[in-house]
Amino acid sequence: MVTKEDIEYVAKLAKLKLTDEEKEKFIPQMGDIINFANTISELDTDNVEPTQHILETNNVFRKDEVVPSYKREDILRNAPEKEAGCIIVPGVNN
């Protein structure tokens, strides 16, 4: 059974300041969590393949191909400020 001291210990580890009312509220909740963990630990998982994610995920790769783009001159023509073939943009910290 979970005690008030158990809740205080966990709160201290988590650097939480709990009121007495909160501590009393968490006693049955912590007990439920521990009971659930005990129930899960009783399951037979000998023939269960380990997983990393509940859904199977696959990376989808595409061929990295060079494709035609805009001409540099066309892009620079529309830039409000430019210098040495580059677009001047406002600083982030300004």
PDB file of C-alpha atoms in Angstrom:
ATOM      1  CA  MET A   1       0.000   0.000   0.000  1.00  0.00           C
ATOM      2  CA  VAL A   2       1.189   3.497  -0.829  1.00  0.00           C
ATOM      3  CA  THR A   3       1.698   5.793   2.136  1.00  0.00           C
ATOM      4  CA  LYS A   4       1.890   9.538   2.524  1.00  0.00           C
ATOM      5  CA  GLU A   5       5.628   9.107   3.097  1.00  0.00           C
ATOM      6  CA  ASP A   6       5.937   7.374  -0.295  1.00  0.00           C
ATOM      7  CA  ILE A   7       4.239  10.330  -1.962  1.00  0.00           C
ATOM      8  CA  GLU A   8       6.512  12.759  -0.118  1.00  0.00           C
ATOM      9  CA  TYR A   9       9.578  10.769  -1.212  1.00  0.00           C
ATOM     10  CA  VAL A  10       8.528  10.763  -4.877  1.00  0.00           C
ATOM     11  CA  ALA A  11       7.624  14.461  -4.683  1.00  0.00           C
ATOM     12  CA  LYS A  12      11.057  15.215  -3.245  1.00  0.00           C
ATOM     13  CA  LEU A  13      12.753  13.288  -6.069  1.00  0.00           C
ATOM     14  CA  ALA A  14      10.679  15.223  -8.606  1.00  0.00           C
ATOM     15  CA  LYS A  15      11.311  18.497  -6.744  1.00  0.00           C
ATOM     16  CA  LEU A  16       7.569  19.059  -6.289  1.00  0.00           C
ATOM     17  CA  LYS A  17       5.997  20.943  -3.416  1.00  0.00           C
ATOM     18  CA  LEU A  18       2.677  19.317  -2.603  1.00  0.00           C
ATOM     19  CA  THR A  19       0.023  20.385  -0.149  1.00  0.00           C
ATOM     20  CA  ASP A  20      -1.320  17.851   2.351  1.00  0.00           C
ATOM     21  CA  GLU A  21      -4.515  17.739   0.301  1.00  0.00           C
ATOM     22  CA  GLU A  22      -2.565  16.896  -2.870  1.00  0.00           C
ATOM     23  CA  LYS A  23      -0.568  14.211  -1.066  1.00  0.00           C
ATOM     24  CA  GLU A  24      -3.779  12.544   0.135  1.00  0.00           C
ATOM     25  CA  LYS A  25      -5.232  12.760  -3.370  1.00  0.00           C
ATOM     26  CA  PHE A  26      -2.159  11.094  -4.896  1.00  0.00           C
ATOM     27  CA  ILE A  27      -2.070   8.119  -2.497  1.00  0.00           C
ATOM     28  CA  PRO A  28      -4.843   6.124  -4.248  1.00  0.00           C
ATOM     29  CA  GLN A  29      -3.678   7.297  -7.679  1.00  0.00           C
ATOM     30  CA  MET A  30      -0.133   6.063  -7.065  1.00  0.00           C
ATOM     31  CA  GLY A  31      -1.570   2.800  -5.740  1.00  0.00           C
ATOM     32  CA  ASP A  32      -3.573   2.357  -8.958  1.00  0.00           C
ATOM     33  CA  ILE A  33      -0.460   3.003 -11.053  1.00  0.00           C
ATOM     34  CA  ILE A  34       1.565   0.439  -9.099  1.00  0.00           C
ATOM     35  CA  ASN A  35      -1.249  -2.127  -9.315  1.00  0.00           C
ATOM     36  CA  PHE A  36      -1.456  -1.600 -13.067  1.00  0.00           C
ATOM     37  CA  ALA A  37       2.319  -2.041 -13.430  1.00  0.00           C
ATOM     38  CA  ASN A  38       2.098  -5.263 -11.406  1.00  0.00           C
ATOM     39  CA  THR A  39      -0.715  -6.526 -13.643  1.00  0.00           C
ATOM     40  CA  ILE A  40       1.316  -5.809 -16.768  1.00  0.00           C
ATOM     41  CA  SER A  41       4.399  -7.510 -15.352  1.00  0.00           C
ATOM     42  CA  GLU A  42       2.388 -10.735 -14.951  1.00  0.00           C
ATOM     43  CA  LEU A  43       1.715 -10.962 -18.699  1.00  0.00           C
ATOM     44  CA  ASP A  44       3.466 -13.723 -20.631  1.00  0.00           C
ATOM     45  CA  THR A  45       5.569 -11.955 -23.260  1.00  0.00           C
ATOM     46  CA  ASP A  46       7.858 -14.862 -24.172  1.00  0.00           C
ATOM     47  CA  ASN A  47       6.497 -15.122 -27.732  1.00  0.00           C
ATOM     48  CA  VAL A  48       5.961 -11.408 -28.284  1.00  0.00           C
ATOM     49  CA  GLU A  49       8.399  -9.706 -30.624  1.00  0.00           C
ATOM     50  CA  PRO A  50       9.889  -6.509 -29.176  1.00  0.00           C
ATOM     51  CA  THR A  51       8.787  -3.276 -30.832  1.00  0.00           C
ATOM     52  CA  GLN A  52      10.022   0.277 -30.800  1.00  0.00           C
ATOM     53  CA  HIS A  53       6.744   1.874 -31.808  1.00  0.00           C
ATOM     54  CA  ILE A  54       3.104   0.849 -31.668  1.00  0.00           C
ATOM     55  CA  LEU A  55       2.758   1.434 -35.419  1.00  0.00           C
ATOM     56  CA  GLU A  56       5.213   0.111 -37.951  1.00  0.00           C
ATOM     57  CA  THR A  57       7.097   3.003 -39.504  1.00  0.00           C
ATOM     58  CA  ASN A  58       9.171   2.993 -42.659  1.00  0.00           C
ATOM     59  CA  ASN A  59      11.337   5.705 -44.117  1.00  0.00           C
ATOM     60  CA  VAL A  60      10.356   6.588 -47.649  1.00  0.00           C
ATOM     61  CA  PHE A  61      13.330   7.668 -49.697  1.00  0.00           C
ATOM     62  CA  ARG A  62      13.314   9.246 -53.105  1.00  0.00           C
ATOM     63  CA  LYS A  63      16.069   9.546 -55.612  1.00  0.00           C
ATOM     64  CA  ASP A  64      17.946  12.818 -55.139  1.00  0.00           C
ATOM     65  CA  GLU A  65      17.876  14.360 -58.598  1.00  0.00           C
ATOM     66  CA  VAL A  66      18.839  17.806 -59.808  1.00  0.00           C
ATOM     67  CA  VAL A  67      15.856  19.559 -61.376  1.00  0.00           C
ATOM     68  CA  PRO A  68      15.657  22.855 -63.226  1.00  0.00           C
ATOM     69  CA  SER A  69      15.184  25.880 -60.992  1.00  0.00           C
ATOM     70  CA  TYR A  70      14.795  29.635 -61.349  1.00  0.00           C
ATOM     71  CA  LYS A  71      17.608  31.668 -62.835  1.00  0.00           C
ATOM     72  CA  ARG A  72      19.672  33.571 -60.277  1.00  0.00           C
ATOM     73  CA  GLU A  73      19.147  36.826 -62.179  1.00  0.00           C
ATOM     74  CA  ASP A  74      15.346  36.446 -62.026  1.00  0.00           C
ATOM     75  CA  ILE A  75      15.419  35.870 -58.271  1.00  0.00           C
ATOM     76  CA  LEU A  76      17.791  38.763 -57.583  1.00  0.00           C
ATOM     77  CA  ARG A  77      15.718  41.087 -59.767  1.00  0.00           C
ATOM     78  CA  ASN A  78      12.828  40.755 -57.271  1.00  0.00           C
ATOM     79  CA  ALA A  79      14.954  41.119 -54.123  1.00  0.00           C
ATOM     80  CA  PRO A  80      14.646  44.505 -52.384  1.00  0.00           C
ATOM     81  CA  GLU A  81      18.321  44.434 -51.298  1.00  0.00           C
ATOM     82  CA  LYS A  82      21.190  42.509 -52.835  1.00  0.00           C
ATOM     83  CA  GLU A  83      24.971  42.447 -52.726  1.00  0.00           C
ATOM     84  CA  ALA A  84      27.559  40.313 -54.553  1.00  0.00           C
ATOM     85  CA  GLY A  85      24.898  38.016 -56.009  1.00  0.00           C
ATOM     86  CA  CYS A  86      23.210  37.423 -52.627  1.00  0.00           C
ATOM     87  CA  ILE A  87      19.946  38.653 -51.108  1.00  0.00           C
ATOM     88  CA  ILE A  88      20.340  40.896 -48.049  1.00  0.00           C
ATOM     89  CA  VAL A  89      17.810  40.098 -45.310  1.00  0.00           C
ATOM     90  CA  PRO A  90      17.198  41.746 -41.915  1.00  0.00           C
ATOM     91  CA  GLY A  91      19.130  40.323 -38.979  1.00  0.00           C
ATOM     92  CA  VAL A  92      17.274  38.037 -36.589  1.00  0.00           C
ATOM     93  CA  ASN A  93      18.245  39.992 -33.460  1.00  0.00           C
ATOM     94  CA  ASN A  94      17.521  43.466 -34.843  1.00  0.00           C
TER      95      ASN A  94
END
